[in-house]
Amino acid sequence: MRCLLCLIGGTRFPVWGDALQTWDADFACLTVGLPRIPQAGRPDAILGPDGFHYTKYPLLPILQAIPALWFNHYLPQSSNDGWRNLPIMLPAYLSAAVGGAALACLLQSLGVARTRVVQWTLLCVFSTPWFVYVRSYYAEGIQTSLLIILVMLWLRARSTTCKAKEVFSLGLVSGMLLNCKPNLALIVATIALDLLVQAYRGRALVDKLPFVAGLLPGLLLLLGYNYLRFGHVSGFGYSQWRDQQLGFNVPLPFGAWGLLFSSGKSVFLYAPLLVLSIYSIPQ
């Protein structure tokens, strides 16, 4: 029932909050080729060296919504706005489908029964914030799909029978993840360190070099995107001062309440089934 409600609701096109800045950047990419945005009173609209304001959001969340914006601009107007919006959501649904398929493959590789694989995949996609973020084209949607694929490739790369193309794919997905959110570089660094340890123990460092080759395009893309917006490769657009201006400086108890139980983006609001997890604590 939850799955059906989500799919039926998918004909409605939700865009709110931070996603509005993404759509402004997408429209600018289609018109002038650069992710410029109007300042609109937001402290996180960052002034670039060319005198225009740019979004702080990484490249991949911007690119994923461009096809949807193209559909929205060129599709004919219809009296049924819901069905007209359905093609606009196809890129988002594709992202969730790829992530769900990767999750099913990961669970199956871990020996989970097929019926459990189907149940757990549907629960993860539709009963958590995953599908909500996908529908609104937030970075968390595509980021979740990439993380699942990354874990699956990481486990394969750690096996003694892994092939060079699998190690290369691990680096390629790691590079994509860097362009999804800058702080995910911690995960990429952890994977790189693990590969080094594995190579040292097996004395096969050359077998891990495809990871560097796969990572390099994404890394260069990230640095080039930073330079294009802010004039230097180390400019990611995030800063403590700007985030405090947006209200990210509340005391810890208030922040914990907001993340867990509040009416705005709280975990248990979007994923009420997580309440059942309290029964697993005694175990």
PDB file of C-alpha atoms in Angstrom:
ATOM      1  CA  MET A   1       0.000   0.000   0.000  1.00  0.00           C
ATOM      2  CA  ARG A   2       2.841   2.370   0.848  1.00  0.00           C
ATOM      3  CA  CYS A   3       4.451   1.670  -2.538  1.00  0.00           C
ATOM      4  CA  LEU A   4       1.196   2.354  -4.397  1.00  0.00           C
ATOM      5  CA  LEU A   5       0.620   5.628  -2.531  1.00  0.00           C
ATOM      6  CA  CYS A   6       4.156   6.788  -3.346  1.00  0.00           C
ATOM      7  CA  LEU A   7       3.783   5.972  -7.038  1.00  0.00           C
ATOM      8  CA  ILE A   8       0.366   7.625  -7.266  1.00  0.00           C
ATOM      9  CA  GLY A   9       1.727  10.671  -5.454  1.00  0.00           C
ATOM     10  CA  GLY A  10       4.587  10.664  -7.941  1.00  0.00           C
ATOM     11  CA  THR A  11       2.330  12.355 -10.485  1.00  0.00           C
ATOM     12  CA  ARG A  12       2.521  15.436  -8.291  1.00  0.00           C
ATOM     13  CA  PHE A  13       5.677  17.483  -8.620  1.00  0.00           C
ATOM     14  CA  PRO A  14       7.156  18.551  -5.271  1.00  0.00           C
ATOM     15  CA  VAL A  15       9.820  21.238  -5.318  1.00  0.00           C
ATOM     16  CA  TRP A  16      10.554  23.093  -2.119  1.00  0.00           C
ATOM     17  CA  GLY A  17      13.330  24.436   0.060  1.00  0.00           C
ATOM     18  CA  ASP A  18      16.845  23.897  -1.190  1.00  0.00           C
ATOM     19  CA  ALA A  19      15.587  22.259  -4.384  1.00  0.00           C
ATOM     20  CA  LEU A  20      14.484  25.684  -5.630  1.00  0.00           C
ATOM     21  CA  GLN A  21      18.121  26.734  -5.815  1.00  0.00           C
ATOM     22  CA  THR A  22      18.885  23.582  -7.805  1.00  0.00           C
ATOM     23  CA  TRP A  23      16.188  24.420 -10.342  1.00  0.00           C
ATOM     24  CA  ASP A  24      17.501  27.980 -10.702  1.00  0.00           C
ATOM     25  CA  ALA A  25      20.972  26.568 -11.366  1.00  0.00           C
ATOM     26  CA  ASP A  26      19.549  24.055 -13.872  1.00  0.00           C
ATOM     27  CA  PHE A  27      17.704  26.767 -15.774  1.00  0.00           C
ATOM     28  CA  ALA A  28      20.904  28.826 -15.957  1.00  0.00           C
ATOM     29  CA  CYS A  29      22.827  25.778 -17.222  1.00  0.00           C
ATOM     30  CA  LEU A  30      20.315  25.373 -20.045  1.00  0.00           C
ATOM     31  CA  THR A  31      20.354  29.067 -20.972  1.00  0.00           C
ATOM     32  CA  VAL A  32      23.894  30.350 -20.318  1.00  0.00           C
ATOM     33  CA  GLY A  33      25.774  27.106 -19.636  1.00  0.00           C
ATOM     34  CA  LEU A  34      26.734  28.020 -16.046  1.00  0.00           C
ATOM     35  CA  PRO A  35      25.016  27.229 -12.684  1.00  0.00           C
ATOM     36  CA  ARG A  36      24.234  30.839 -11.835  1.00  0.00           C
ATOM     37  CA  ILE A  37      21.407  31.676  -9.437  1.00  0.00           C
ATOM     38  CA  PRO A  38      19.662  34.851  -8.256  1.00  0.00           C
ATOM     39  CA  GLN A  39      20.792  35.943  -4.823  1.00  0.00           C
ATOM     40  CA  ALA A  40      17.209  36.176  -3.520  1.00  0.00           C
ATOM     41  CA  GLY A  41      18.329  37.079  -0.001  1.00  0.00           C
ATOM     42  CA  ARG A  42      19.933  33.688   0.705  1.00  0.00           C
ATOM     43  CA  PRO A  43      23.368  33.830   2.354  1.00  0.00           C
ATOM     44  CA  ASP A  44      24.417  30.631   0.557  1.00  0.00           C
ATOM     45  CA  ALA A  45      24.140  32.261  -2.878  1.00  0.00           C
ATOM     46  CA  ILE A  46      27.858  32.803  -3.395  1.00  0.00           C
ATOM     47  CA  LEU A  47      29.321  35.664  -5.394  1.00  0.00           C
ATOM     48  CA  GLY A  48      31.768  34.436  -8.028  1.00  0.00           C
ATOM     49  CA  PRO A  49      34.752  36.320  -9.480  1.00  0.00           C
ATOM     50  CA  ASP A  50      32.703  37.228 -12.584  1.00  0.00           C
ATOM     51  CA  GLY A  51      30.143  39.181 -10.518  1.00  0.00           C
ATOM     52  CA  PHE A  52      27.390  36.531 -10.685  1.00  0.00           C
ATOM     53  CA  HIS A  53      26.054  34.401  -7.845  1.00  0.00           C
ATOM     54  CA  TYR A  54      26.507  30.633  -7.954  1.00  0.00           C
ATOM     55  CA  THR A  55      24.963  27.707  -6.126  1.00  0.00           C
ATOM     56  CA  LYS A  56      26.973  25.884  -3.492  1.00  0.00           C
ATOM     57  CA  TYR A  57      25.550  22.516  -4.498  1.00  0.00           C
ATOM     58  CA  PRO A  58      27.853  20.014  -6.249  1.00  0.00           C
ATOM     59  CA  LEU A  59      27.641  19.158  -9.913  1.00  0.00           C
ATOM     60  CA  LEU A  60      25.876  15.798  -9.885  1.00  0.00           C
ATOM     61  CA  PRO A  61      22.698  16.946  -8.066  1.00  0.00           C
ATOM     62  CA  ILE A  62      22.527  19.814 -10.560  1.00  0.00           C
ATOM     63  CA  LEU A  63      22.931  17.578 -13.611  1.00  0.00           C
ATOM     64  CA  GLN A  64      20.350  15.006 -12.497  1.00  0.00           C
ATOM     65  CA  ALA A  65      17.511  17.535 -12.635  1.00  0.00           C
ATOM     66  CA  ILE A  66      18.346  19.085 -16.023  1.00  0.00           C
ATOM     67  CA  PRO A  67      16.364  16.456 -18.021  1.00  0.00           C
ATOM     68  CA  ALA A  68      13.360  17.075 -15.771  1.00  0.00           C
ATOM     69  CA  LEU A  69      13.595  20.820 -16.358  1.00  0.00           C
ATOM     70  CA  TRP A  70      13.853  20.205 -20.103  1.00  0.00           C
ATOM     71  CA  PHE A  71      10.682  18.072 -19.971  1.00  0.00           C
ATOM     72  CA  ASN A  72       8.929  20.762 -17.950  1.00  0.00           C
ATOM     73  CA  HIS A  73       9.833  23.431 -20.498  1.00  0.00           C
ATOM     74  CA  TYR A  74       9.083  21.591 -23.737  1.00  0.00           C
ATOM     75  CA  LEU A  75       6.155  19.310 -22.872  1.00  0.00           C
ATOM     76  CA  PRO A  76       2.789  20.726 -23.989  1.00  0.00           C
ATOM     77  CA  GLN A  77       0.492  22.053 -21.313  1.00  0.00           C
ATOM     78  CA  SER A  78      -2.253  19.669 -20.252  1.00  0.00           C
ATOM     79  CA  SER A  79      -5.436  19.928 -18.251  1.00  0.00           C
ATOM     80  CA  ASN A  80      -4.190  17.021 -16.132  1.00  0.00           C
ATOM     81  CA  ASP A  81      -1.151  18.495 -14.434  1.00  0.00           C
ATOM     82  CA  GLY A  82      -0.520  15.273 -12.536  1.00  0.00           C
ATOM     83  CA  TRP A  83       0.070  13.136 -15.623  1.00  0.00           C
ATOM     84  CA  ARG A  84       1.973  15.976 -17.274  1.00  0.00           C
ATOM     85  CA  ASN A  85       4.361  15.927 -14.335  1.00  0.00           C
ATOM     86  CA  LEU A  86       4.948  12.186 -14.586  1.00  0.00           C
ATOM     87  CA  PRO A  87       7.563  12.426 -17.405  1.00  0.00           C
ATOM     88  CA  ILE A  88       9.295  15.154 -15.397  1.00  0.00           C
ATOM     89  CA  MET A  89       9.774  12.656 -12.588  1.00  0.00           C
ATOM     90  CA  LEU A  90      11.218   9.914 -14.827  1.00  0.00           C
ATOM     91  CA  PRO A  91      14.885  10.874 -14.154  1.00  0.00           C
ATOM     92  CA  ALA A  92      14.166  10.743 -10.417  1.00  0.00           C
ATOM     93  CA  TYR A  93      12.442   7.368 -10.702  1.00  0.00           C
ATOM     94  CA  LEU A  94      15.393   6.082 -12.732  1.00  0.00           C
ATOM     95  CA  SER A  95      17.753   7.078  -9.917  1.00  0.00           C
ATOM     96  CA  ALA A  96      15.622   5.220  -7.352  1.00  0.00           C
ATOM     97  CA  ALA A  97      15.317   2.182  -9.636  1.00  0.00           C
ATOM     98  CA  VAL A  98      19.075   1.949 -10.125  1.00  0.00           C
ATOM     99  CA  GLY A  99      19.678   2.257  -6.379  1.00  0.00           C
ATOM    100  CA  GLY A 100      16.968  -0.283  -5.577  1.00  0.00           C
ATOM    101  CA  ALA A 101      18.396  -2.766  -8.092  1.00  0.00           C
ATOM    102  CA  ALA A 102      21.878  -2.272  -6.617  1.00  0.00           C
ATOM    103  CA  LEU A 103      20.512  -2.853  -3.113  1.00  0.00           C
ATOM    104  CA  ALA A 104      18.805  -6.058  -4.241  1.00  0.00           C
ATOM    105  CA  CYS A 105      22.049  -7.299  -5.828  1.00  0.00           C
ATOM    106  CA  LEU A 106      23.992  -6.422  -2.680  1.00  0.00           C
ATOM    107  CA  LEU A 107      21.557  -8.280  -0.422  1.00  0.00           C
ATOM    108  CA  GLN A 108      21.551 -11.289  -2.711  1.00  0.00           C
ATOM    109  CA  SER A 109      25.361 -11.387  -2.749  1.00  0.00           C
ATOM    110  CA  LEU A 110      25.266 -11.470   1.056  1.00  0.00           C
ATOM    111  CA  GLY A 111      23.120 -14.609   0.977  1.00  0.00           C
ATOM    112  CA  VAL A 112      19.732 -13.072   1.804  1.00  0.00           C
ATOM    113  CA  ALA A 113      16.722 -15.098   0.598  1.00  0.00           C
ATOM    114  CA  ARG A 114      14.953 -13.771  -2.509  1.00  0.00           C
ATOM    115  CA  THR A 115      11.678 -13.027  -0.758  1.00  0.00           C
ATOM    116  CA  ARG A 116      13.555 -11.066   1.910  1.00  0.00           C
ATOM    117  CA  VAL A 117      15.499  -9.233  -0.787  1.00  0.00           C
ATOM    118  CA  VAL A 118      12.265  -8.002  -2.384  1.00  0.00           C
ATOM    119  CA  GLN A 119      10.725  -7.043   0.962  1.00  0.00           C
ATOM    120  CA  TRP A 120      13.770  -5.204   2.274  1.00  0.00           C
ATOM    121  CA  THR A 121      14.381  -3.382  -1.007  1.00  0.00           C
ATOM    122  CA  LEU A 122      10.802  -2.107  -1.175  1.00  0.00           C
ATOM    123  CA  LEU A 123      10.925  -1.060   2.478  1.00  0.00           C
ATOM    124  CA  CYS A 124      14.203   0.808   2.031  1.00  0.00           C
ATOM    125  CA  VAL A 125      13.073   2.642  -1.103  1.00  0.00           C
ATOM    126  CA  PHE A 126       9.505   3.550  -0.153  1.00  0.00           C
ATOM    127  CA  SER A 127       9.401   3.598   3.676  1.00  0.00           C
ATOM    128  CA  THR A 128      12.436   5.785   4.282  1.00  0.00           C
ATOM    129  CA  PRO A 129      13.283   9.349   3.223  1.00  0.00           C
ATOM    130  CA  TRP A 130      15.023   7.900   0.140  1.00  0.00           C
ATOM    131  CA  PHE A 131      12.024   8.166  -2.199  1.00  0.00           C
ATOM    132  CA  VAL A 132      11.011  11.543  -0.776  1.00  0.00           C
ATOM    133  CA  TYR A 133      14.460  12.978  -1.513  1.00  0.00           C
ATOM    134  CA  VAL A 134      14.498  11.387  -4.966  1.00  0.00           C
ATOM    135  CA  ARG A 135      11.171  12.966  -5.896  1.00  0.00           C
ATOM    136  CA  SER A 136      12.355  16.408  -4.858  1.00  0.00           C
ATOM    137  CA  TYR A 137      15.697  15.966  -6.668  1.00  0.00           C
ATOM    138  CA  TYR A 138      17.678  16.427  -3.470  1.00  0.00           C
ATOM    139  CA  ALA A 139      21.296  15.257  -3.477  1.00  0.00           C
ATOM    140  CA  GLU A 140      20.477  12.627  -0.844  1.00  0.00           C
ATOM    141  CA  GLY A 141      18.503  10.582  -3.383  1.00  0.00           C
ATOM    142  CA  ILE A 142      21.267   9.990  -5.929  1.00  0.00           C
ATOM    143  CA  GLN A 143      23.814   9.932  -3.120  1.00  0.00           C
ATOM    144  CA  THR A 144      22.062   6.937  -1.517  1.00  0.00           C
ATOM    145  CA  SER A 145      22.047   5.015  -4.798  1.00  0.00           C
ATOM    146  CA  LEU A 146      25.740   5.690  -5.368  1.00  0.00           C
ATOM    147  CA  LEU A 147      26.663   4.670  -1.814  1.00  0.00           C
ATOM    148  CA  ILE A 148      24.940   1.304  -2.221  1.00  0.00           C
ATOM    149  CA  ILE A 149      26.732   0.699  -5.515  1.00  0.00           C
ATOM    150  CA  LEU A 150      29.979   1.781  -3.875  1.00  0.00           C
ATOM    151  CA  VAL A 151      29.622  -0.723  -1.028  1.00  0.00           C
ATOM    152  CA  MET A 152      28.852  -3.505  -3.493  1.00  0.00           C
ATOM    153  CA  LEU A 153      31.928  -2.701  -5.611  1.00  0.00           C
ATOM    154  CA  TRP A 154      34.062  -2.286  -2.494  1.00  0.00           C
ATOM    155  CA  LEU A 155      33.220  -5.802  -1.306  1.00  0.00           C
ATOM    156  CA  ARG A 156      34.103  -7.180  -4.719  1.00  0.00           C
ATOM    157  CA  ALA A 157      37.381  -5.252  -4.823  1.00  0.00           C
ATOM    158  CA  ARG A 158      38.396  -6.776  -1.480  1.00  0.00           C
ATOM    159  CA  SER A 159      38.016 -10.316  -2.763  1.00  0.00           C
ATOM    160  CA  THR A 160      41.018 -12.255  -4.035  1.00  0.00           C
ATOM    161  CA  THR A 161      39.306 -12.921  -7.370  1.00  0.00           C
ATOM    162  CA  CYS A 162      38.469  -9.319  -8.240  1.00  0.00           C
ATOM    163  CA  LYS A 163      39.268  -8.064 -11.738  1.00  0.00           C
ATOM    164  CA  ALA A 164      40.871  -4.792 -12.814  1.00  0.00           C
ATOM    165  CA  LYS A 165      37.609  -3.513 -14.310  1.00  0.00           C
ATOM    166  CA  GLU A 166      35.872  -3.947 -10.937  1.00  0.00           C
ATOM    167  CA  VAL A 167      38.587  -1.927  -9.176  1.00  0.00           C
ATOM    168  CA  PHE A 168      38.323   0.699 -11.925  1.00  0.00           C
ATOM    169  CA  SER A 169      34.527   0.841 -11.493  1.00  0.00           C
ATOM    170  CA  LEU A 170      35.034   1.358  -7.752  1.00  0.00           C
ATOM    171  CA  GLY A 171      37.212   4.390  -8.490  1.00  0.00           C
ATOM    172  CA  LEU A 172      34.729   5.681 -11.061  1.00  0.00           C
ATOM    173  CA  VAL A 173      31.802   5.556  -8.610  1.00  0.00           C
ATOM    174  CA  SER A 174      34.017   7.122  -5.922  1.00  0.00           C
ATOM    175  CA  GLY A 175      34.685  10.034  -8.269  1.00  0.00           C
ATOM    176  CA  MET A 176      30.962  10.424  -8.903  1.00  0.00           C
ATOM    177  CA  LEU A 177      30.350  10.445  -5.159  1.00  0.00           C
ATOM    178  CA  LEU A 178      32.820  13.318  -4.727  1.00  0.00           C
ATOM    179  CA  ASN A 179      30.632  15.335  -7.093  1.00  0.00           C
ATOM    180  CA  CYS A 180      27.558  14.544  -5.011  1.00  0.00           C
ATOM    181  CA  LYS A 181      28.666  15.963  -1.657  1.00  0.00           C
ATOM    182  CA  PRO A 182      32.173  17.132  -0.655  1.00  0.00           C
ATOM    183  CA  ASN A 183      32.231  15.533   2.801  1.00  0.00           C
ATOM    184  CA  LEU A 184      31.788  12.098   1.226  1.00  0.00           C
ATOM    185  CA  ALA A 185      35.498  12.359   0.468  1.00  0.00           C
ATOM    186  CA  LEU A 186      35.932  10.770   3.925  1.00  0.00           C
ATOM    187  CA  ILE A 187      34.353   7.564   2.623  1.00  0.00           C
ATOM    188  CA  VAL A 188      36.474   7.659  -0.534  1.00  0.00           C
ATOM    189  CA  ALA A 189      39.619   8.169   1.564  1.00  0.00           C
ATOM    190  CA  THR A 190      38.629   5.210   3.773  1.00  0.00           C
ATOM    191  CA  ILE A 191      38.222   2.996   0.713  1.00  0.00           C
ATOM    192  CA  ALA A 192      41.566   4.132  -0.706  1.00  0.00           C
ATOM    193  CA  LEU A 193      43.277   3.371   2.614  1.00  0.00           C
ATOM    194  CA  ASP A 194      41.653  -0.049   2.764  1.00  0.00           C
ATOM    195  CA  LEU A 195      42.853  -0.852  -0.762  1.00  0.00           C
ATOM    196  CA  LEU A 196      46.376   0.187   0.196  1.00  0.00           C
ATOM    197  CA  VAL A 197      46.305  -2.103   3.229  1.00  0.00           C
ATOM    198  CA  GLN A 198      44.979  -4.982   1.139  1.00  0.00           C
ATOM    199  CA  ALA A 199      47.653  -4.362  -1.492  1.00  0.00           C
ATOM    200  CA  TYR A 200      50.396  -4.234   1.140  1.00  0.00           C
ATOM    201  CA  ARG A 201      49.309  -7.511   2.707  1.00  0.00           C
ATOM    202  CA  GLY A 202      49.054  -9.238  -0.644  1.00  0.00           C
ATOM    203  CA  ARG A 203      52.034  -7.437  -2.197  1.00  0.00           C
ATOM    204  CA  ALA A 204      49.907  -6.573  -5.236  1.00  0.00           C
ATOM    205  CA  LEU A 205      49.833  -2.787  -5.310  1.00  0.00           C
ATOM    206  CA  VAL A 206      49.668  -2.719  -9.113  1.00  0.00           C
ATOM    207  CA  ASP A 207      46.299  -4.532  -8.977  1.00  0.00           C
ATOM    208  CA  LYS A 208      44.788  -1.535  -7.125  1.00  0.00           C
ATOM    209  CA  LEU A 209      46.078   1.135  -9.524  1.00  0.00           C
ATOM    210  CA  PRO A 210      42.881   1.009 -11.689  1.00  0.00           C
ATOM    211  CA  PHE A 211      41.133   2.608  -8.692  1.00  0.00           C
ATOM    212  CA  VAL A 212      43.245   5.760  -9.170  1.00  0.00           C
ATOM    213  CA  ALA A 213      42.519   5.775 -12.903  1.00  0.00           C
ATOM    214  CA  GLY A 214      38.789   5.546 -12.241  1.00  0.00           C
ATOM    215  CA  LEU A 215      38.857   8.192  -9.513  1.00  0.00           C
ATOM    216  CA  LEU A 216      40.817  10.748 -11.543  1.00  0.00           C
ATOM    217  CA  PRO A 217      38.030  11.919 -13.941  1.00  0.00           C
ATOM    218  CA  GLY A 218      35.619  12.617 -11.067  1.00  0.00           C
ATOM    219  CA  LEU A 219      38.300  14.405  -9.060  1.00  0.00           C
ATOM    220  CA  LEU A 220      39.296  16.616 -11.996  1.00  0.00           C
ATOM    221  CA  LEU A 221      35.628  17.349 -12.696  1.00  0.00           C
ATOM    222  CA  LEU A 222      35.115  18.437  -9.085  1.00  0.00           C
ATOM    223  CA  LEU A 223      38.148  20.735  -9.088  1.00  0.00           C
ATOM    224  CA  GLY A 224      37.202  22.207 -12.465  1.00  0.00           C
ATOM    225  CA  TYR A 225      33.634  22.842 -11.287  1.00  0.00           C
ATOM    226  CA  ASN A 226      34.968  24.647  -8.211  1.00  0.00           C
ATOM    227  CA  TYR A 227      37.286  26.786 -10.332  1.00  0.00           C
ATOM    228  CA  LEU A 228      34.497  27.633 -12.780  1.00  0.00           C
ATOM    229  CA  ARG A 229      32.243  28.922  -9.994  1.00  0.00           C
ATOM    230  CA  PHE A 230      34.609  30.492  -7.476  1.00  0.00           C
ATOM    231  CA  GLY A 231      37.908  31.006  -9.263  1.00  0.00           C
ATOM    232  CA  HIS A 232      39.905  28.461  -7.223  1.00  0.00           C
ATOM    233  CA  VAL A 233      39.835  24.680  -7.012  1.00  0.00           C
ATOM    234  CA  SER A 234      39.466  24.568  -3.219  1.00  0.00           C
ATOM    235  CA  GLY A 235      36.226  26.574  -3.161  1.00  0.00           C
ATOM    236  CA  PHE A 236      33.379  24.175  -2.374  1.00  0.00           C
ATOM    237  CA  GLY A 237      30.777  26.796  -1.409  1.00  0.00           C
ATOM    238  CA  TYR A 238      30.222  25.531   2.125  1.00  0.00           C
ATOM    239  CA  SER A 239      31.312  27.531   5.149  1.00  0.00           C
ATOM    240  CA  GLN A 240      30.452  27.639   8.827  1.00  0.00           C
ATOM    241  CA  TRP A 241      29.377  31.288   8.650  1.00  0.00           C
ATOM    242  CA  ARG A 242      26.948  30.761   5.770  1.00  0.00           C
ATOM    243  CA  ASP A 243      25.366  27.687   7.319  1.00  0.00           C
ATOM    244  CA  GLN A 244      24.906  29.532  10.621  1.00  0.00           C
ATOM    245  CA  GLN A 245      23.058  32.248   8.736  1.00  0.00           C
ATOM    246  CA  LEU A 246      20.639  29.561   7.555  1.00  0.00           C
ATOM    247  CA  GLY A 247      19.942  28.451  11.133  1.00  0.00           C
ATOM    248  CA  PHE A 248      22.381  25.530  11.491  1.00  0.00           C
ATOM    249  CA  ASN A 249      23.653  26.722  14.856  1.00  0.00           C
ATOM    250  CA  VAL A 250      20.945  25.595  17.272  1.00  0.00           C
ATOM    251  CA  PRO A 251      21.770  23.814  20.589  1.00  0.00           C
ATOM    252  CA  LEU A 252      22.256  20.050  20.381  1.00  0.00           C
ATOM    253  CA  PRO A 253      18.973  19.042  22.144  1.00  0.00           C
ATOM    254  CA  PHE A 254      16.913  21.180  19.758  1.00  0.00           C
ATOM    255  CA  GLY A 255      18.822  19.803  16.795  1.00  0.00           C
ATOM    256  CA  ALA A 256      18.271  16.213  17.939  1.00  0.00           C
ATOM    257  CA  TRP A 257      14.529  16.866  18.333  1.00  0.00           C
ATOM    258  CA  GLY A 258      14.388  18.384  14.852  1.00  0.00           C
ATOM    259  CA  LEU A 259      16.200  15.476  13.215  1.00  0.00           C
ATOM    260  CA  LEU A 260      14.217  12.768  14.983  1.00  0.00           C
ATOM    261  CA  PHE A 261      10.675  13.936  15.754  1.00  0.00           C
ATOM    262  CA  SER A 262       9.863  17.407  14.384  1.00  0.00           C
ATOM    263  CA  SER A 263       7.338  18.121  11.621  1.00  0.00           C
ATOM    264  CA  GLY A 264      10.092  19.288   9.260  1.00  0.00           C
ATOM    265  CA  LYS A 265      12.282  16.595   7.703  1.00  0.00           C
ATOM    266  CA  SER A 266      12.470  14.435  10.808  1.00  0.00           C
ATOM    267  CA  VAL A 267      13.496  10.803  10.341  1.00  0.00           C
ATOM    268  CA  PHE A 268      10.477   9.271  12.059  1.00  0.00           C
ATOM    269  CA  LEU A 269       8.086  11.514  10.132  1.00  0.00           C
ATOM    270  CA  TYR A 270       9.376  10.303   6.774  1.00  0.00           C
ATOM    271  CA  ALA A 271      10.058   6.732   7.933  1.00  0.00           C
ATOM    272  CA  PRO A 272       7.608   5.822  10.726  1.00  0.00           C
ATOM    273  CA  LEU A 273       8.543   2.135  10.452  1.00  0.00           C
ATOM    274  CA  LEU A 274      11.849   3.017  12.113  1.00  0.00           C
ATOM    275  CA  VAL A 275       9.933   3.275  15.400  1.00  0.00           C
ATOM    276  CA  LEU A 276       9.815  -0.545  15.373  1.00  0.00           C
ATOM    277  CA  SER A 277      13.605  -0.583  15.668  1.00  0.00           C
ATOM    278  CA  ILE A 278      13.285  -0.017  19.438  1.00  0.00           C
ATOM    279  CA  TYR A 279      12.273  -3.703  19.726  1.00  0.00           C
ATOM    280  CA  SER A 280      15.717  -4.732  18.474  1.00  0.00           C
ATOM    281  CA  ILE A 281      17.570  -2.857  21.252  1.00  0.00           C
ATOM    282  CA  PRO A 282      17.235  -5.631  23.875  1.00  0.00           C
ATOM    283  CA  GLN A 283      18.513  -8.117  21.298  1.00  0.00           C
TER     284      GLN A 283
END
